[in-house]
PDB file of C-alpha atoms in Angstrom:
ATOM      1  CA  GLN C   1     105.191 123.963 133.784  1.00  0.00           C
ATOM      2  CA  VAL C   2     105.130 127.731 133.793  1.00  0.00           C
ATOM      3  CA  GLN C   3     103.869 129.192 130.539  1.00  0.00           C
ATOM      4  CA  LEU C   4     103.189 132.756 129.465  1.00  0.00           C
ATOM      5  CA  VAL C   5     101.258 132.995 126.207  1.00  0.00           C
ATOM      6  CA  GLN C   6     100.898 136.398 124.629  1.00  0.00           C
ATOM      7  CA  SER C   7      98.441 137.689 122.073  1.00  0.00           C
ATOM      8  CA  GLY C   8      99.337 137.949 118.417  1.00  0.00           C
ATOM      9  CA  SER C   9     100.995 140.662 116.378  1.00  0.00           C
ATOM     10  CA  GLU C  10      99.231 143.970 115.909  1.00  0.00           C
ATOM     11  CA  LEU C  11      99.365 146.590 113.173  1.00  0.00           C
ATOM     12  CA  LYS C  12      98.050 149.949 114.293  1.00  0.00           C
ATOM     13  CA  LYS C  13      97.873 153.474 112.957  1.00  0.00           C
ATOM     14  CA  PRO C  14      99.438 156.378 114.804  1.00  0.00           C
ATOM     15  CA  GLY C  15      97.168 157.669 117.523  1.00  0.00           C
ATOM     16  CA  ALA C  16      95.365 154.350 117.998  1.00  0.00           C
ATOM     17  CA  SER C  17      95.485 152.122 121.063  1.00  0.00           C
ATOM     18  CA  VAL C  18      96.552 148.530 121.523  1.00  0.00           C
ATOM     19  CA  LYS C  19      96.078 146.004 124.306  1.00  0.00           C
ATOM     20  CA  VAL C  20      98.517 143.123 124.604  1.00  0.00           C
ATOM     21  CA  SER C  21      97.563 140.143 126.741  1.00  0.00           C
ATOM     22  CA  CYS C  22      99.717 137.660 128.603  1.00  0.00           C
ATOM     23  CA  LYS C  23      97.980 134.513 129.841  1.00  0.00           C
ATOM     24  CA  ALA C  24      99.785 132.628 132.579  1.00  0.00           C
ATOM     25  CA  SER C  25      99.499 128.972 133.441  1.00  0.00           C
ATOM     26  CA  GLY C  26     101.341 126.385 135.491  1.00  0.00           C
ATOM     27  CA  TYR C  27     101.467 128.381 138.710  1.00  0.00           C
ATOM     28  CA  THR C  28      99.304 130.480 141.005  1.00  0.00           C
ATOM     29  CA  PHE C  29      98.965 133.759 139.110  1.00  0.00           C
ATOM     30  CA  THR C  30      98.786 135.970 142.175  1.00  0.00           C
ATOM     31  CA  ASP C  31     101.972 134.554 143.704  1.00  0.00           C
ATOM     32  CA  TYR C  32     104.272 136.459 141.346  1.00  0.00           C
ATOM     33  CA  ALA C  33     104.417 139.943 139.908  1.00  0.00           C
ATOM     34  CA  MET C  34     104.309 140.404 136.153  1.00  0.00           C
ATOM     35  CA  ASN C  35     106.869 142.530 134.392  1.00  0.00           C
ATOM     36  CA  TRP C  36     106.794 144.051 130.923  1.00  0.00           C
ATOM     37  CA  VAL C  37     109.803 144.518 128.657  1.00  0.00           C
ATOM     38  CA  ARG C  38     110.135 146.328 125.350  1.00  0.00           C
ATOM     39  CA  GLN C  39     112.533 145.630 122.522  1.00  0.00           C
ATOM     40  CA  ALA C  40     112.559 148.036 119.607  1.00  0.00           C
ATOM     41  CA  PRO C  41     113.813 146.705 116.252  1.00  0.00           C
ATOM     42  CA  GLY C  42     117.532 145.996 116.418  1.00  0.00           C
ATOM     43  CA  GLN C  43     117.757 147.394 119.937  1.00  0.00           C
ATOM     44  CA  GLY C  44     118.268 146.076 123.438  1.00  0.00           C
ATOM     45  CA  LEU C  45     115.827 145.226 126.174  1.00  0.00           C
ATOM     46  CA  GLU C  46     114.059 147.907 128.214  1.00  0.00           C
ATOM     47  CA  TRP C  47     112.250 147.200 131.456  1.00  0.00           C
ATOM     48  CA  MET C  48     108.899 148.983 131.294  1.00  0.00           C
ATOM     49  CA  GLY C  49     107.553 148.214 134.728  1.00  0.00           C
ATOM     50  CA  TRP C  50     105.623 145.649 136.671  1.00  0.00           C
ATOM     51  CA  ILE C  51     102.260 145.011 138.245  1.00  0.00           C
ATOM     52  CA  ASN C  52     101.578 143.469 141.624  1.00  0.00           C
ATOM     53  CA  THR C  53      99.211 140.620 140.801  1.00  0.00           C
ATOM     54  CA  ASN C  54      97.845 140.605 144.349  1.00  0.00           C
ATOM     55  CA  THR C  55      96.930 144.255 144.658  1.00  0.00           C
ATOM     56  CA  GLY C  56      96.873 145.351 141.016  1.00  0.00           C
ATOM     57  CA  ASN C  57      99.278 148.148 141.886  1.00  0.00           C
ATOM     58  CA  PRO C  58     101.454 149.054 138.886  1.00  0.00           C
ATOM     59  CA  THR C  59     104.953 150.507 138.860  1.00  0.00           C
ATOM     60  CA  SER C  60     106.246 152.101 135.684  1.00  0.00           C
ATOM     61  CA  ALA C  61     109.820 152.807 134.692  1.00  0.00           C
ATOM     62  CA  GLN C  62     110.898 156.236 133.544  1.00  0.00           C
ATOM     63  CA  GLY C  63     109.667 156.808 130.037  1.00  0.00           C
ATOM     64  CA  PHE C  64     106.735 154.440 130.408  1.00  0.00           C
ATOM     65  CA  THR C  65     104.259 156.542 132.315  1.00  0.00           C
ATOM     66  CA  GLY C  66     101.032 158.052 131.029  1.00  0.00           C
ATOM     67  CA  ARG C  67     100.376 156.212 127.765  1.00  0.00           C
ATOM     68  CA  PHE C  68     101.370 152.792 129.128  1.00  0.00           C
ATOM     69  CA  VAL C  69      98.953 151.020 131.451  1.00  0.00           C
ATOM     70  CA  PHE C  70      99.385 147.655 133.162  1.00  0.00           C
ATOM     71  CA  SER C  71      96.280 145.765 134.253  1.00  0.00           C
ATOM     72  CA  LEU C  72      95.058 142.333 135.268  1.00  0.00           C
ATOM     73  CA  ASP C  73      92.182 139.926 135.082  1.00  0.00           C
ATOM     74  CA  THR C  74      93.024 137.477 137.839  1.00  0.00           C
ATOM     75  CA  SER C  75      89.933 135.373 137.057  1.00  0.00           C
ATOM     76  CA  VAL C  76      91.648 134.250 133.847  1.00  0.00           C
ATOM     77  CA  SER C  77      95.257 134.593 135.052  1.00  0.00           C
ATOM     78  CA  THR C  78      95.987 137.259 132.475  1.00  0.00           C
ATOM     79  CA  ALA C  79      98.018 140.439 132.528  1.00  0.00           C
ATOM     80  CA  TYR C  80      97.557 143.250 130.044  1.00  0.00           C
ATOM     81  CA  LEU C  81      99.618 146.055 128.619  1.00  0.00           C
ATOM     82  CA  GLN C  82      97.654 148.854 127.014  1.00  0.00           C
ATOM     83  CA  ILE C  83      99.357 151.577 125.012  1.00  0.00           C
ATOM     84  CA  SER C  84      97.370 154.600 123.934  1.00  0.00           C
ATOM     85  CA  GLY C  85      98.226 157.386 121.498  1.00  0.00           C
ATOM     86  CA  LEU C  86     100.531 155.086 119.577  1.00  0.00           C
ATOM     87  CA  LYS C  87     103.563 156.576 117.879  1.00  0.00           C
ATOM     88  CA  ALA C  88     105.891 155.147 115.276  1.00  0.00           C
ATOM     89  CA  GLU C  89     108.584 154.811 117.951  1.00  0.00           C
ATOM     90  CA  ASP C  90     106.328 152.420 119.893  1.00  0.00           C
ATOM     91  CA  THR C  91     106.991 149.840 117.189  1.00  0.00           C
ATOM     92  CA  ALA C  92     108.598 147.013 119.117  1.00  0.00           C
ATOM     93  CA  VAL C  93     108.242 143.537 120.508  1.00  0.00           C
ATOM     94  CA  TYR C  94     106.664 143.567 123.935  1.00  0.00           C
ATOM     95  CA  TYR C  95     107.331 140.752 126.382  1.00  0.00           C
ATOM     96  CA  CYS C  96     105.723 139.784 129.654  1.00  0.00           C
ATOM     97  CA  VAL C  97     108.173 138.307 132.132  1.00  0.00           C
ATOM     98  CA  ARG C  98     107.635 136.509 135.410  1.00  0.00           C
ATOM     99  CA  ILE C  99     110.393 136.399 137.959  1.00  0.00           C
ATOM    100  CA  PRO C 100     112.626 134.457 138.154  1.00  0.00           C
ATOM    101  CA  GLY C 101     112.799 134.708 134.422  1.00  0.00           C
ATOM    102  CA  TYR C 102     109.921 133.086 132.567  1.00  0.00           C
ATOM    103  CA  TRP C 103     109.237 134.948 129.332  1.00  0.00           C
ATOM    104  CA  GLY C 104     106.258 135.174 127.051  1.00  0.00           C
ATOM    105  CA  GLN C 105     106.935 134.649 123.375  1.00  0.00           C
ATOM    106  CA  GLY C 106     106.610 138.347 122.652  1.00  0.00           C
ATOM    107  CA  THR C 107     104.057 140.435 120.781  1.00  0.00           C
ATOM    108  CA  LEU C 108     105.100 142.573 117.843  1.00  0.00           C
ATOM    109  CA  VAL C 109     103.305 145.889 117.742  1.00  0.00           C
ATOM    110  CA  THR C 110     103.820 147.809 114.517  1.00  0.00           C
ATOM    111  CA  VAL C 111     102.704 151.423 114.296  1.00  0.00           C
ATOM    112  CA  SER C 112     102.452 152.692 110.747  1.00  0.00           C
ATOM    113  CA  SER C 113     100.171 154.839 108.698  1.00  0.00           C
TER     114      SER C 113
ATOM    115  CA  GLN K   1     118.201 156.222 136.774  1.00  0.00           C
ATOM    116  CA  ALA K   2     121.122 153.854 137.130  1.00  0.00           C
ATOM    117  CA  VAL K   3     123.085 152.783 134.073  1.00  0.00           C
ATOM    118  CA  VAL K   4     124.197 149.185 133.650  1.00  0.00           C
ATOM    119  CA  THR K   5     127.261 148.700 131.478  1.00  0.00           C
ATOM    120  CA  GLN K   6     128.251 145.635 129.466  1.00  0.00           C
ATOM    121  CA  GLU K   7     131.012 144.924 126.984  1.00  0.00           C
ATOM    122  CA  PRO K   8     129.553 145.625 123.523  1.00  0.00           C
ATOM    123  CA  SER K   9     131.088 142.505 122.037  1.00  0.00           C
ATOM    124  CA  LEU K  10     133.381 139.640 122.915  1.00  0.00           C
ATOM    125  CA  THR K  11     134.877 136.803 120.920  1.00  0.00           C
ATOM    126  CA  VAL K  12     135.635 133.317 122.193  1.00  0.00           C
ATOM    127  CA  SER K  13     137.078 130.297 120.450  1.00  0.00           C
ATOM    128  CA  PRO K  14     135.097 127.060 120.399  1.00  0.00           C
ATOM    129  CA  GLY K  15     135.920 125.192 123.594  1.00  0.00           C
ATOM    130  CA  GLY K  16     137.298 128.322 125.183  1.00  0.00           C
ATOM    131  CA  THR K  17     136.291 130.264 128.260  1.00  0.00           C
ATOM    132  CA  VAL K  18     134.970 133.800 128.358  1.00  0.00           C
ATOM    133  CA  THR K  19     133.632 136.058 131.087  1.00  0.00           C
ATOM    134  CA  LEU K  20     131.013 138.707 130.421  1.00  0.00           C
ATOM    135  CA  THR K  21     130.581 141.420 133.022  1.00  0.00           C
ATOM    136  CA  CYS K  22     128.006 144.004 134.072  1.00  0.00           C
ATOM    137  CA  GLY K  23     128.801 147.090 136.081  1.00  0.00           C
ATOM    138  CA  SER K  24     126.544 149.591 137.766  1.00  0.00           C
ATOM    139  CA  SER K  25     126.831 153.365 137.673  1.00  0.00           C
ATOM    140  CA  THR K  26     125.830 153.437 141.351  1.00  0.00           C
ATOM    141  CA  GLY K  27     128.873 151.505 142.524  1.00  0.00           C
ATOM    142  CA  ALA K  28     129.749 147.919 143.264  1.00  0.00           C
ATOM    143  CA  VAL K  29     127.248 145.284 142.222  1.00  0.00           C
ATOM    144  CA  THR K  30     126.070 143.165 145.131  1.00  0.00           C
ATOM    145  CA  SER K  31     123.735 140.248 145.626  1.00  0.00           C
ATOM    146  CA  GLY K  32     121.135 142.853 146.571  1.00  0.00           C
ATOM    147  CA  HIS K  33     120.922 143.781 142.893  1.00  0.00           C
ATOM    148  CA  TYR K  34     119.670 140.230 142.232  1.00  0.00           C
ATOM    149  CA  PRO K  35     121.653 139.991 138.977  1.00  0.00           C
ATOM    150  CA  TYR K  36     120.047 138.179 136.081  1.00  0.00           C
ATOM    151  CA  TRP K  37     121.587 136.989 132.848  1.00  0.00           C
ATOM    152  CA  PHE K  38     119.652 136.355 129.636  1.00  0.00           C
ATOM    153  CA  GLN K  39     120.582 134.909 126.299  1.00  0.00           C
ATOM    154  CA  GLN K  40     118.857 136.037 123.129  1.00  0.00           C
ATOM    155  CA  LYS K  41     119.341 134.607 119.669  1.00  0.00           C
ATOM    156  CA  PRO K  42     118.088 136.388 116.547  1.00  0.00           C
ATOM    157  CA  GLY K  43     114.354 136.208 116.130  1.00  0.00           C
ATOM    158  CA  GLN K  44     113.807 134.555 119.495  1.00  0.00           C
ATOM    159  CA  ALA K  45     112.568 135.679 122.879  1.00  0.00           C
ATOM    160  CA  PRO K  46     115.238 136.031 125.540  1.00  0.00           C
ATOM    161  CA  ARG K  47     115.924 133.038 127.721  1.00  0.00           C
ATOM    162  CA  THR K  48     116.918 133.332 131.342  1.00  0.00           C
ATOM    163  CA  LEU K  49     120.215 131.651 132.147  1.00  0.00           C
ATOM    164  CA  ILE K  50     121.016 132.929 135.637  1.00  0.00           C
ATOM    165  CA  TYR K  51     118.984 134.586 138.381  1.00  0.00           C
ATOM    166  CA  ASP K  52     119.922 135.999 141.771  1.00  0.00           C
ATOM    167  CA  THR K  53     123.614 136.160 140.884  1.00  0.00           C
ATOM    168  CA  SER K  54     124.337 132.473 140.416  1.00  0.00           C
ATOM    169  CA  ASN K  55     121.176 130.377 140.343  1.00  0.00           C
ATOM    170  CA  LYS K  56     120.465 128.363 137.240  1.00  0.00           C
ATOM    171  CA  HIS K  57     117.206 127.296 135.688  1.00  0.00           C
ATOM    172  CA  SER K  58     116.654 123.664 134.774  1.00  0.00           C
ATOM    173  CA  TRP K  59     117.377 124.531 131.150  1.00  0.00           C
ATOM    174  CA  THR K  60     120.613 126.404 131.788  1.00  0.00           C
ATOM    175  CA  PRO K  61     123.579 124.511 130.311  1.00  0.00           C
ATOM    176  CA  ALA K  62     126.125 123.575 132.958  1.00  0.00           C
ATOM    177  CA  ARG K  63     128.848 125.464 131.103  1.00  0.00           C
ATOM    178  CA  PHE K  64     127.280 128.773 132.155  1.00  0.00           C
ATOM    179  CA  SER K  65     127.855 130.153 135.637  1.00  0.00           C
ATOM    180  CA  GLY K  66     127.154 133.441 137.382  1.00  0.00           C
ATOM    181  CA  SER K  67     129.110 135.252 140.070  1.00  0.00           C
ATOM    182  CA  LEU K  68     130.220 138.580 141.469  1.00  0.00           C
ATOM    183  CA  LEU K  69     133.693 139.580 140.363  1.00  0.00           C
ATOM    184  CA  GLY K  70     135.585 142.759 141.148  1.00  0.00           C
ATOM    185  CA  GLY K  71     132.477 144.776 141.938  1.00  0.00           C
ATOM    186  CA  LYS K  72     130.604 143.537 138.884  1.00  0.00           C
ATOM    187  CA  ALA K  73     128.252 140.741 138.019  1.00  0.00           C
ATOM    188  CA  ALA K  74     129.864 138.134 135.830  1.00  0.00           C
ATOM    189  CA  LEU K  75     128.681 135.401 133.493  1.00  0.00           C
ATOM    190  CA  THR K  76     131.326 132.813 132.706  1.00  0.00           C
ATOM    191  CA  LEU K  77     131.034 130.433 129.802  1.00  0.00           C
ATOM    192  CA  SER K  78     133.411 127.496 130.050  1.00  0.00           C
ATOM    193  CA  GLY K  79     133.748 125.360 126.944  1.00  0.00           C
ATOM    194  CA  ALA K  80     132.008 127.601 124.433  1.00  0.00           C
ATOM    195  CA  GLN K  81     129.890 125.937 121.754  1.00  0.00           C
ATOM    196  CA  PRO K  82     128.913 127.400 118.383  1.00  0.00           C
ATOM    197  CA  GLU K  83     125.296 127.583 119.582  1.00  0.00           C
ATOM    198  CA  ASP K  84     126.358 129.970 122.347  1.00  0.00           C
ATOM    199  CA  GLU K  85     126.801 132.751 119.810  1.00  0.00           C
ATOM    200  CA  ALA K  86     124.098 135.205 120.856  1.00  0.00           C
ATOM    201  CA  GLU K  87     123.361 138.489 122.575  1.00  0.00           C
ATOM    202  CA  TYR K  88     123.609 138.407 126.346  1.00  0.00           C
ATOM    203  CA  TYR K  89     121.872 140.847 128.660  1.00  0.00           C
ATOM    204  CA  CYS K  90     122.150 141.406 132.370  1.00  0.00           C
ATOM    205  CA  LEU K  91     119.457 142.892 134.581  1.00  0.00           C
ATOM    206  CA  PHE K  92     119.764 144.504 137.984  1.00  0.00           C
ATOM    207  CA  SER K  93     117.230 145.430 140.643  1.00  0.00           C
ATOM    208  CA  TYR K  94     117.322 148.893 142.166  1.00  0.00           C
ATOM    209  CA  SER K  95     114.846 149.025 145.044  1.00  0.00           C
ATOM    210  CA  GLY K  96     111.949 147.598 143.091  1.00  0.00           C
ATOM    211  CA  SER K  97     112.882 148.953 139.695  1.00  0.00           C
ATOM    212  CA  TRP K  98     114.917 147.012 137.184  1.00  0.00           C
ATOM    213  CA  VAL K  99     117.504 148.126 134.640  1.00  0.00           C
ATOM    214  CA  PHE K 100     118.920 146.146 131.740  1.00  0.00           C
ATOM    215  CA  GLY K 101     122.438 146.379 130.483  1.00  0.00           C
ATOM    216  CA  GLY K 102     122.947 147.277 126.852  1.00  0.00           C
ATOM    217  CA  GLY K 103     123.858 143.741 125.864  1.00  0.00           C
ATOM    218  CA  THR K 104     127.023 141.893 124.834  1.00  0.00           C
ATOM    219  CA  LYS K 105     127.256 140.271 121.445  1.00  0.00           C
ATOM    220  CA  LEU K 106     129.192 137.059 121.950  1.00  0.00           C
ATOM    221  CA  ILE K 107     130.897 135.684 118.883  1.00  0.00           C
ATOM    222  CA  VAL K 108     132.131 132.098 118.872  1.00  0.00           C
ATOM    223  CA  LEU K 109     134.883 131.942 116.307  1.00  0.00           C
TER     224      LEU K 109
END
């Protein structure tokens, strides 16, 4: 069965970087794109963008360019989300999502001094 | 960027029927928007109920159905159960980008 297992919660200081992983299993990793979704505390879902797992080409939504980088390691069927220059407003749960709708369990990133 | 609009909250009686809708600021919603519907309960990851307008996953309860209705995407819950109380989100595709609706809080009361 399709499973997406994300890395554990992170506590970071402002200005630091974080890398969230999403390990896929139960299907051929390169057959489906991987999406990333953010959910700030008490807020709705925001689509951040996606990465083509065949070519590695990323597409970012408005507001998620520059500091947000999507990457892959196809040898271990894993997608990554790296956020640099963390700000307090980056505090959120980050989800990886595979169409048609398989979700990772989410990774809480907390940014606090 | 397109804006996807949902009812902020709806209430349904146990055993009742309710329809949640999602509209698009760009005009009528079509199958080309590949509408998705997700359910999220407090403290949990979202769960996909419907994809591509009306397709269900193996875990989607039969009481949920998706459709296009009056230029919007619709999620109909027939025979509401207390465990259906949750936040529901829709998601549309716009030429390779995706946009979520703001969510509908469904109260079963």
